[in-house]
Amino acid sequence: MAPRTSTSTADQARAAALEVLEAVRTRDAYANLLLPRLLRDRGLSGRDAAFTTELSYGTLRGLGTYDAIIAACVDRDLDAVDPVVLDALRIGAHQLLAMDVPPHAAVSTTVDLVRSVSNEGASRFANAILRRVGQGDLQEWIKRIAPNAQDDPEGFLSVSRSHPRWIVSAFWDSLQAHRGAQRAHQDIGELLDADNARPGVTLVTRPGLAQVGELTDLGALAARYSPYAAYLAGGDPGALAPVRDGRAGVQDEGSQLVATALALAPLEGRDEQWLDMCAGPGGKAALLAGLALERGASLLANEIAPHRAELVRRALRGYGDRVVGTADTHTAEVDENADADTDTDATDAVRTGSLQVIAADGIRAPWQPGSFDRVMLDAPCTGLGALRRRPESRWRRTPEDLERLTRVQRRLLSSALDSVRTGGLVAYVTCSPHLEETRDVVRQVVKARRDVERVDARPLLPGVPDLGGGPDVQLWPHLHGTDAMYLALLRRS
């Protein structure tokens, strides 16, 4: 979609937000990757960039609720509305119902936006619909359009909290499994609200390269739980020298905690070879790299996609010549029917106290069984635990994705357990609280083997409250302020 011309920065902000929504809808774009480029291209910074970001992310988060409201205001199915006009109406609804934009400005600027991308008839249509939307506030609309909360609690939450019903149901089931039925009933609304809140920026220091004090001296606040984390209240993290130099980065605190837990877990015997099996885009690998080097251990960071392996290499750039190079051992897509035999051994090239990045299929592992002492498996998943950061994912994912993903997750976990030595540790991690991707995968794999024991992961997250009954750990946005990271720690016995 070509950039549209407009006369003011506010118009530019709305046009950029419309471009984000259209790209998400038509090209499966990710807002967090597209928006920074649009801001640069349009010369938007400061308050204008913040306004654009809220228009884009806020509209994507509230899209389900806004569609239900717009549907109540039109005389046709939403499928019959020009998609780009509907995107503009969603942006207008967000301004009217969730932002401090004067109603007349929200309506008139959206009408102008529609006129710039469509025709006069469409602009009159948008004017009429938005005036109807503006006749009530958000809570009044929810009372009017949402199912009764007593008769259909999942339906009510789906409309009022702007989540697909199947995700509401999955989150409720996971809360109940980890926290019990009563707490789940109390928590579900807060969890969905946390998904709709704007997340803060969490920084991470690379062990051996930077300390949290450097970040706090630059205005960040030391984090609550991770000893390597700090919260940045505002501004561009890339402008901070430690981030710019690769000595620090941006990483959710939950992601830091699960990586640190693997490193903290007691281990008898050798502790020299670590593996990050699905390392892209590199946040956990960079943290594990520093922790491994502090102990004189080596880290092999593996990622099946070569372009993501390059992202891992960039994340490790602060370690300089400790990174011994990269290799493309196997660059094909995951072959779910392939045998796990290989004639190569990727561990041969890793010297003591070094880091290496390779592009290989973790299922068809290019290393010998039992090669590693600690293995991190951050498995590909639905990403439902990061909906506050990737709001479009809630509308993109479907229940049908689970069958394919869980099949890959089980095969990767089996490969990870084969890759670790007797007595070694595997951390199975997902950025999803969905039970089919978390407890069910672990239970099925462990049941099929006789050489695995569960390790209580809770003591490895010191100071973190509300970790449930164990032995696995499920973090929650509404309780811990992190993404909904899941961790199961397994020992090869």
CSV table of C-alpha atoms in Angstrom, one decimal, residues 70-446:
chain,number,residue,atom,x,y,z
A,70,ILE,CA,-19.8,-1.0,14.2
A,71,ALA,CA,-21.9,-4.0,13.2
A,72,ALA,CA,-24.7,-2.7,15.4
A,73,CYS,CA,-24.5,0.7,13.5
A,74,VAL,CA,-24.6,-0.5,9.9
A,75,ASP,CA,-27.4,-2.0,7.8
A,76,ARG,CA,-25.3,-4.7,6.2
A,77,ASP,CA,-22.9,-7.4,7.1
A,78,LEU,CA,-19.4,-6.2,7.9
A,79,ASP,CA,-18.1,-8.4,5.1
A,80,ALA,CA,-20.0,-6.1,2.7
A,81,VAL,CA,-18.2,-3.0,3.8
A,82,ASP,CA,-15.1,-2.0,1.8
A,83,PRO,CA,-12.2,-3.5,4.0
A,84,VAL,CA,-10.1,-0.3,3.9
A,85,VAL,CA,-13.2,1.8,4.9
A,86,LEU,CA,-13.8,-0.7,7.7
A,87,ASP,CA,-10.2,-0.3,8.9
A,88,ALA,CA,-10.7,3.4,9.0
A,89,LEU,CA,-14.0,3.0,11.0
A,90,ARG,CA,-12.1,0.9,13.5
A,91,ILE,CA,-9.5,3.6,13.9
A,92,GLY,CA,-12.3,6.2,14.4
A,93,ALA,CA,-14.1,4.0,16.9
A,94,HIS,CA,-10.9,3.7,18.9
A,95,GLN,CA,-10.5,7.4,19.1
A,96,LEU,CA,-14.2,7.9,20.1
A,97,LEU,CA,-14.3,5.2,22.7
A,98,ALA,CA,-10.8,4.8,24.1
A,99,MET,CA,-8.8,7.9,23.5
A,100,ASP,CA,-8.9,11.5,24.7
A,101,VAL,CA,-9.7,12.8,21.2
A,102,PRO,CA,-12.6,15.3,21.0
A,103,PRO,CA,-15.5,13.5,19.3
A,104,HIS,CA,-15.9,16.0,16.5
A,105,ALA,CA,-12.1,15.6,15.7
A,106,ALA,CA,-12.3,11.8,15.8
A,107,VAL,CA,-15.3,11.9,13.3
A,108,SER,CA,-14.1,14.6,11.0
A,109,THR,CA,-10.5,13.3,10.7
A,110,THR,CA,-11.7,9.8,10.0
A,111,VAL,CA,-14.1,11.0,7.4
A,112,ASP,CA,-11.2,12.8,5.7
A,113,LEU,CA,-9.1,9.7,5.9
A,114,VAL,CA,-11.9,7.6,4.2
A,115,ARG,CA,-12.2,10.3,1.5
A,116,SER,CA,-8.5,10.1,0.8
A,117,VAL,CA,-8.6,6.3,0.2
A,118,SER,CA,-12.1,5.9,-1.3
A,119,ASN,CA,-14.9,8.2,-2.6
A,120,GLU,CA,-17.4,10.8,-1.4
A,121,GLY,CA,-20.1,8.2,-0.9
A,122,ALA,CA,-17.8,6.2,1.4
A,123,SER,CA,-16.9,9.3,3.4
A,124,ARG,CA,-20.7,10.1,3.9
A,125,PHE,CA,-21.2,6.5,5.0
A,126,ALA,CA,-18.3,6.8,7.5
A,127,ASN,CA,-19.7,10.1,8.9
A,128,ALA,CA,-23.1,8.5,9.6
A,129,ILE,CA,-21.6,5.4,11.2
A,130,LEU,CA,-19.2,7.2,13.5
A,131,ARG,CA,-21.9,9.6,14.6
A,132,ARG,CA,-23.9,6.6,15.7
A,133,VAL,CA,-20.8,5.1,17.5
A,134,GLY,CA,-20.3,8.3,19.3
A,135,GLN,CA,-23.8,8.2,20.8
A,136,GLY,CA,-22.6,6.0,23.7
A,137,ASP,CA,-19.4,5.4,25.6
A,138,LEU,CA,-17.6,2.0,25.6
A,139,GLN,CA,-19.4,0.6,28.7
A,140,GLU,CA,-22.8,1.6,27.3
A,141,TRP,CA,-22.0,-0.1,24.1
A,142,ILE,CA,-20.8,-3.3,25.8
A,143,LYS,CA,-24.1,-3.4,27.8
A,144,ARG,CA,-26.0,-3.1,24.6
A,145,ILE,CA,-24.1,-5.6,22.4
A,146,ALA,CA,-22.4,-8.2,24.6
A,147,PRO,CA,-24.1,-11.4,25.7
A,148,ASN,CA,-25.3,-11.6,29.3
A,149,ALA,CA,-22.4,-12.2,31.6
A,150,GLN,CA,-24.3,-14.7,33.8
A,151,ASP,CA,-25.8,-16.7,30.9
A,152,ASP,CA,-22.7,-16.7,28.6
A,153,PRO,CA,-19.6,-15.5,30.6
A,154,GLU,CA,-17.2,-16.5,27.8
A,155,GLY,CA,-19.2,-14.7,25.2
A,156,PHE,CA,-19.4,-11.6,27.4
A,157,LEU,CA,-15.7,-11.6,28.0
A,158,SER,CA,-15.0,-12.2,24.3
A,159,VAL,CA,-16.9,-9.1,23.3
A,160,SER,CA,-16.1,-6.8,26.3
A,161,ARG,CA,-12.4,-7.7,26.4
A,162,SER,CA,-11.9,-8.1,22.6
A,163,HIS,CA,-10.5,-11.7,22.5
A,164,PRO,CA,-11.8,-14.5,20.3
A,165,ARG,CA,-14.0,-16.9,22.3
A,166,TRP,CA,-11.7,-19.8,21.8
A,167,ILE,CA,-8.8,-17.9,23.4
A,168,VAL,CA,-11.0,-16.8,26.3
A,169,SER,CA,-11.9,-20.5,26.9
A,170,ALA,CA,-8.3,-21.6,26.6
A,171,PHE,CA,-7.0,-19.0,29.1
A,172,TRP,CA,-9.8,-19.8,31.5
A,173,ASP,CA,-8.9,-23.5,31.4
A,174,SER,CA,-5.2,-22.8,31.9
A,175,LEU,CA,-5.9,-20.5,34.9
A,176,GLN,CA,-8.1,-23.2,36.4
A,177,ALA,CA,-5.4,-25.8,35.9
A,178,HIS,CA,-2.7,-23.6,37.5
A,179,ARG,CA,-4.6,-21.6,40.1
A,180,GLY,CA,-7.9,-23.5,40.8
A,181,ALA,CA,-11.5,-22.8,39.7
A,182,GLN,CA,-12.2,-20.0,42.2
A,183,ARG,CA,-9.1,-18.0,41.4
A,184,ALA,CA,-9.6,-18.6,37.7
A,185,HIS,CA,-13.1,-17.1,37.9
A,186,GLN,CA,-11.6,-14.1,39.6
A,187,ASP,CA,-8.6,-13.8,37.4
A,188,ILE,CA,-9.9,-14.2,33.9
A,189,GLY,CA,-11.1,-10.7,33.4
A,190,GLU,CA,-7.9,-9.2,34.8
A,191,LEU,CA,-5.8,-11.4,32.5
A,192,LEU,CA,-7.7,-10.3,29.4
A,193,ASP,CA,-7.4,-6.7,30.6
A,194,ALA,CA,-3.7,-7.1,30.9
A,195,ASP,CA,-3.5,-8.3,27.3
A,196,ASN,CA,-5.2,-5.0,26.3
A,197,ALA,CA,-2.9,-2.8,28.3
A,198,ARG,CA,0.1,-1.1,26.7
A,199,PRO,CA,3.2,-3.1,27.8
A,200,GLY,CA,6.3,-1.3,29.1
A,201,VAL,CA,9.8,-1.8,27.7
A,202,THR,CA,12.0,-4.2,29.7
A,203,LEU,CA,15.7,-4.1,29.1
A,204,VAL,CA,18.2,-6.9,29.8
A,205,THR,CA,21.9,-6.7,30.5
A,206,ARG,CA,24.3,-9.2,28.9
A,207,PRO,CA,26.1,-11.0,31.8
A,208,GLY,CA,29.8,-10.1,31.7
A,209,LEU,CA,29.2,-7.1,29.4
A,210,ALA,CA,27.0,-4.7,31.4
A,211,GLN,CA,25.3,-4.3,34.8
A,212,VAL,CA,21.9,-3.1,35.7
A,213,GLY,CA,23.4,0.0,37.3
A,214,GLU,CA,24.5,1.3,33.9
A,215,LEU,CA,20.8,1.2,32.8
A,216,THR,CA,19.5,2.8,36.0
A,217,ASP,CA,22.1,5.6,35.6
A,218,LEU,CA,20.5,6.3,32.2
A,219,GLY,CA,17.0,6.6,33.8
A,220,ALA,CA,15.7,3.0,33.9
A,221,LEU,CA,14.4,1.3,37.0
A,222,ALA,CA,15.8,-2.0,38.4
A,223,ALA,CA,13.3,-4.8,37.7
A,224,ARG,CA,11.4,-6.7,40.4
A,225,TYR,CA,12.4,-10.2,39.6
A,226,SER,CA,15.2,-10.7,37.1
A,227,PRO,CA,18.6,-9.6,38.4
A,228,TYR,CA,19.5,-8.7,34.8
A,229,ALA,CA,16.5,-6.5,34.0
A,230,ALA,CA,15.5,-2.9,34.1
A,231,TYR,CA,12.3,-1.1,33.1
A,232,LEU,CA,12.5,1.8,30.7
A,233,ALA,CA,9.8,4.4,31.3
A,234,GLY,CA,10.0,6.0,27.8
A,235,GLY,CA,12.2,6.9,24.9
A,236,ASP,CA,13.9,4.8,22.3
A,237,PRO,CA,15.9,1.9,23.9
A,238,GLY,CA,18.2,1.8,20.9
A,239,ALA,CA,19.4,5.3,21.8
A,240,LEU,CA,21.0,3.9,25.0
A,241,ALA,CA,24.7,3.2,24.6
A,242,PRO,CA,24.6,-0.3,26.2
A,243,VAL,CA,21.8,-1.4,23.8
A,244,ARG,CA,23.5,0.2,20.9
A,245,ASP,CA,26.8,-1.6,21.7
A,246,GLY,CA,25.1,-5.0,22.1
A,247,ARG,CA,25.9,-5.1,25.8
A,248,ALA,CA,22.2,-4.9,26.6
A,249,GLY,CA,19.0,-5.5,24.8
A,250,VAL,CA,15.2,-5.5,25.0
A,251,GLN,CA,13.7,-8.7,26.4
A,252,ASP,CA,10.5,-9.4,28.4
A,253,GLU,CA,11.3,-10.2,32.0
A,254,GLY,CA,9.5,-13.5,31.8
A,255,SER,CA,11.7,-14.6,29.0
A,256,GLN,CA,14.7,-13.7,31.2
A,257,LEU,CA,13.4,-15.6,34.1
A,258,VAL,CA,12.9,-18.9,32.3
A,259,ALA,CA,16.4,-18.7,30.8
A,260,THR,CA,17.9,-17.9,34.2
A,261,ALA,CA,16.0,-20.8,35.8
A,262,LEU,CA,17.8,-23.3,33.5
A,263,ALA,CA,21.1,-21.8,34.4
A,264,LEU,CA,20.4,-21.8,38.1
A,265,ALA,CA,19.2,-25.5,38.3
A,266,PRO,CA,21.5,-27.7,40.2
A,267,LEU,CA,23.5,-30.1,38.0
A,268,GLU,CA,25.8,-32.9,39.0
A,269,GLY,CA,28.9,-33.7,37.0
A,270,ARG,CA,30.0,-32.0,33.8
A,271,ASP,CA,28.6,-28.5,33.0
A,272,GLU,CA,30.5,-27.5,29.8
A,273,GLN,CA,28.1,-27.7,26.8
A,274,TRP,CA,24.9,-25.8,26.6
A,275,LEU,CA,22.4,-25.8,23.7
A,276,ASP,CA,19.6,-23.3,22.7
A,277,MET,CA,17.7,-25.5,20.3
A,278,CYS,CA,15.3,-23.0,18.8
A,279,ALA,CA,17.3,-19.8,19.4
A,280,GLY,CA,15.7,-17.2,17.1
A,281,PRO,CA,15.5,-14.2,17.4
A,282,GLY,CA,18.3,-14.5,20.1
A,283,GLY,CA,17.1,-12.9,23.4
A,284,LYS,CA,17.4,-16.1,25.5
A,285,ALA,CA,20.6,-17.1,23.6
A,286,ALA,CA,22.3,-13.8,24.4
A,287,LEU,CA,21.4,-14.2,28.1
A,288,LEU,CA,22.4,-17.8,28.3
A,289,ALA,CA,25.7,-17.0,26.4
A,290,GLY,CA,26.8,-14.7,29.1
A,291,LEU,CA,25.8,-17.1,31.9
A,292,ALA,CA,27.6,-20.0,30.1
A,293,LEU,CA,30.8,-18.0,29.6
A,294,GLU,CA,30.9,-17.0,33.2
A,295,ARG,CA,31.2,-20.7,34.0
A,296,GLY,CA,33.7,-21.5,31.2
A,297,ALA,CA,30.9,-23.4,29.3
A,298,SER,CA,30.1,-23.2,25.6
A,299,LEU,CA,26.8,-22.4,24.0
A,300,LEU,CA,25.5,-23.7,20.7
A,301,ALA,CA,22.6,-21.6,19.4
A,302,ASN,CA,20.6,-23.4,16.8
A,303,GLU,CA,17.8,-21.9,14.6
A,304,ILE,CA,16.2,-23.7,11.7
A,305,ALA,CA,15.6,-20.5,9.6
A,306,PRO,CA,18.8,-18.9,8.3
A,307,HIS,CA,17.5,-15.3,8.5
A,308,ARG,CA,16.5,-15.9,12.2
A,309,ALA,CA,19.9,-17.5,12.8
A,310,GLU,CA,21.4,-14.2,11.6
A,311,LEU,CA,19.3,-12.4,14.2
A,312,VAL,CA,20.8,-14.6,16.8
A,313,ARG,CA,24.3,-13.7,15.6
A,314,ARG,CA,23.4,-10.0,15.9
A,315,ALA,CA,22.1,-10.5,19.4
A,316,LEU,CA,25.5,-12.1,20.3
A,317,ARG,CA,27.5,-9.3,18.7
A,318,GLY,CA,28.5,-7.9,22.1
A,319,TYR,CA,30.6,-11.0,22.8
A,320,GLY,CA,32.9,-10.2,19.9
A,321,ASP,CA,35.5,-12.9,19.1
A,322,ARG,CA,33.9,-15.3,21.6
A,323,VAL,CA,31.4,-16.1,18.8
A,324,VAL,CA,33.4,-18.6,16.7
A,325,GLY,CA,31.3,-18.3,13.5
A,326,THR,CA,28.2,-19.6,12.0
A,327,ALA,CA,27.3,-22.6,10.0
A,328,ASP,CA,24.3,-23.7,7.8
A,329,THR,CA,24.1,-27.3,8.8
A,330,HIS,CA,20.6,-27.9,7.6
A,331,THR,CA,18.3,-25.1,6.2
A,332,ALA,CA,15.2,-27.0,5.1
A,333,GLU,CA,11.8,-26.6,6.7
A,334,VAL,CA,11.0,-29.0,9.5
A,335,ASP,CA,10.3,-32.4,8.0
A,336,GLU,CA,7.9,-34.0,10.4
A,337,ASN,CA,8.4,-37.5,8.8
A,338,ALA,CA,12.2,-37.4,8.6
A,339,ASP,CA,14.5,-39.7,10.5
A,340,ALA,CA,16.7,-38.1,13.1
A,341,ASP,CA,19.9,-39.5,11.7
A,342,THR,CA,22.9,-37.4,10.7
A,343,ASP,CA,26.4,-37.7,9.6
A,344,THR,CA,27.7,-34.5,11.2
A,345,ASP,CA,28.3,-33.4,14.7
A,346,ALA,CA,27.8,-29.6,15.3
A,347,THR,CA,29.5,-29.8,18.7
A,348,ASP,CA,32.8,-30.7,17.1
A,349,ALA,CA,33.4,-27.1,16.1
A,350,VAL,CA,32.6,-25.6,19.5
A,351,ARG,CA,35.6,-25.0,21.7
A,352,THR,CA,35.4,-24.6,25.4
A,353,GLY,CA,34.1,-21.2,26.5
A,354,SER,CA,32.9,-20.2,23.1
A,355,LEU,CA,29.6,-19.4,21.3
A,356,GLN,CA,28.4,-20.7,17.9
A,357,VAL,CA,25.3,-20.1,15.9
A,358,ILE,CA,24.1,-22.7,13.4
A,359,ALA,CA,21.1,-23.0,11.1
A,360,ALA,CA,19.8,-26.6,11.5
A,361,ASP,CA,16.6,-28.6,12.1
A,362,GLY,CA,16.4,-29.4,15.8
A,363,ILE,CA,14.4,-32.5,15.0
A,364,ARG,CA,17.0,-33.9,12.7
A,365,ALA,CA,19.8,-32.8,15.1
A,366,PRO,CA,23.3,-32.4,13.6
A,367,TRP,CA,24.9,-33.4,16.9
A,368,GLN,CA,25.4,-36.6,18.7
A,369,PRO,CA,22.9,-37.8,21.3
A,370,GLY,CA,23.8,-36.9,24.9
A,371,SER,CA,26.1,-34.1,23.8
A,372,PHE,CA,24.8,-31.4,26.1
A,373,ASP,CA,24.6,-30.7,29.8
A,374,ARG,CA,21.8,-28.1,29.6
A,375,VAL,CA,19.3,-27.6,26.8
A,376,MET,CA,16.9,-24.7,26.3
A,377,LEU,CA,13.9,-25.5,24.1
A,378,ASP,CA,11.9,-22.4,23.5
A,379,ALA,CA,9.5,-24.2,21.2
A,380,PRO,CA,7.6,-22.6,18.3
A,381,CYS,CA,4.1,-21.9,19.6
A,382,THR,CA,0.9,-19.9,19.0
A,383,GLY,CA,2.4,-16.9,20.9
A,384,LEU,CA,-0.8,-16.4,22.9
A,385,GLY,CA,1.2,-15.4,25.9
A,386,ALA,CA,2.4,-12.2,24.1
A,387,LEU,CA,-0.9,-10.8,22.9
A,388,ARG,CA,-0.2,-7.4,24.6
A,389,ARG,CA,2.9,-7.0,22.4
A,390,ARG,CA,1.5,-8.6,19.2
A,391,PRO,CA,-2.2,-7.8,19.3
A,392,GLU,CA,-2.8,-8.9,15.8
A,393,SER,CA,-2.0,-12.5,16.8
A,394,ARG,CA,-5.3,-13.0,18.5
A,395,TRP,CA,-7.1,-12.4,15.2
A,396,ARG,CA,-4.6,-14.4,13.1
A,397,ARG,CA,-4.3,-17.6,15.2
A,398,THR,CA,-7.0,-20.3,15.0
A,399,PRO,CA,-7.6,-23.5,17.0
A,400,GLU,CA,-6.6,-25.5,13.9
A,401,ASP,CA,-3.0,-24.2,14.4
A,402,LEU,CA,-2.6,-26.3,17.6
A,403,GLU,CA,-2.5,-29.7,15.9
A,404,ARG,CA,0.4,-28.8,13.7
A,405,LEU,CA,2.3,-26.9,16.4
A,406,THR,CA,1.9,-29.5,19.2
A,407,ARG,CA,3.1,-32.2,16.8
A,408,VAL,CA,6.3,-30.2,16.2
A,409,GLN,CA,6.6,-29.4,19.9
A,410,ARG,CA,6.5,-33.1,20.9
A,411,ARG,CA,9.1,-34.0,18.4
A,412,LEU,CA,11.4,-31.1,19.4
A,413,LEU,CA,11.1,-32.0,23.1
A,414,SER,CA,11.9,-35.6,22.3
A,415,SER,CA,14.9,-34.5,20.4
A,416,ALA,CA,16.0,-32.1,23.2
A,417,LEU,CA,15.8,-35.0,25.7
A,418,ASP,CA,17.9,-37.2,23.4
A,419,SER,CA,20.4,-34.3,23.1
A,420,VAL,CA,21.1,-34.0,26.8
A,421,ARG,CA,23.3,-36.4,28.7
A,422,THR,CA,22.2,-38.6,31.6
A,423,GLY,CA,21.7,-36.3,34.5
A,424,GLY,CA,21.4,-33.2,32.2
A,425,LEU,CA,18.6,-30.7,32.1
A,426,VAL,CA,16.1,-29.6,29.5
A,427,ALA,CA,13.9,-26.5,29.9
A,428,TYR,CA,10.8,-26.7,27.8
A,429,VAL,CA,9.5,-23.2,27.3
A,430,THR,CA,6.6,-21.6,25.4
A,431,CYS,CA,5.2,-18.1,25.1
A,432,SER,CA,1.7,-19.5,25.5
A,433,PRO,CA,-0.4,-20.6,28.4
A,434,HIS,CA,-2.5,-23.0,26.3
A,435,LEU,CA,-2.6,-26.3,28.0
A,436,GLU,CA,-2.3,-28.3,24.8
A,437,GLU,CA,1.0,-26.6,24.1
A,438,THR,CA,2.3,-26.7,27.7
A,439,ARG,CA,1.3,-29.4,30.2
A,440,ASP,CA,-0.2,-31.7,27.6
A,441,VAL,CA,3.0,-31.8,25.4
A,442,VAL,CA,5.2,-32.4,28.5
A,443,ARG,CA,2.9,-35.1,29.9
A,444,GLN,CA,2.7,-37.0,26.5
A,445,VAL,CA,6.5,-36.9,25.9
A,446,VAL,CA,7.4,-37.9,29.5
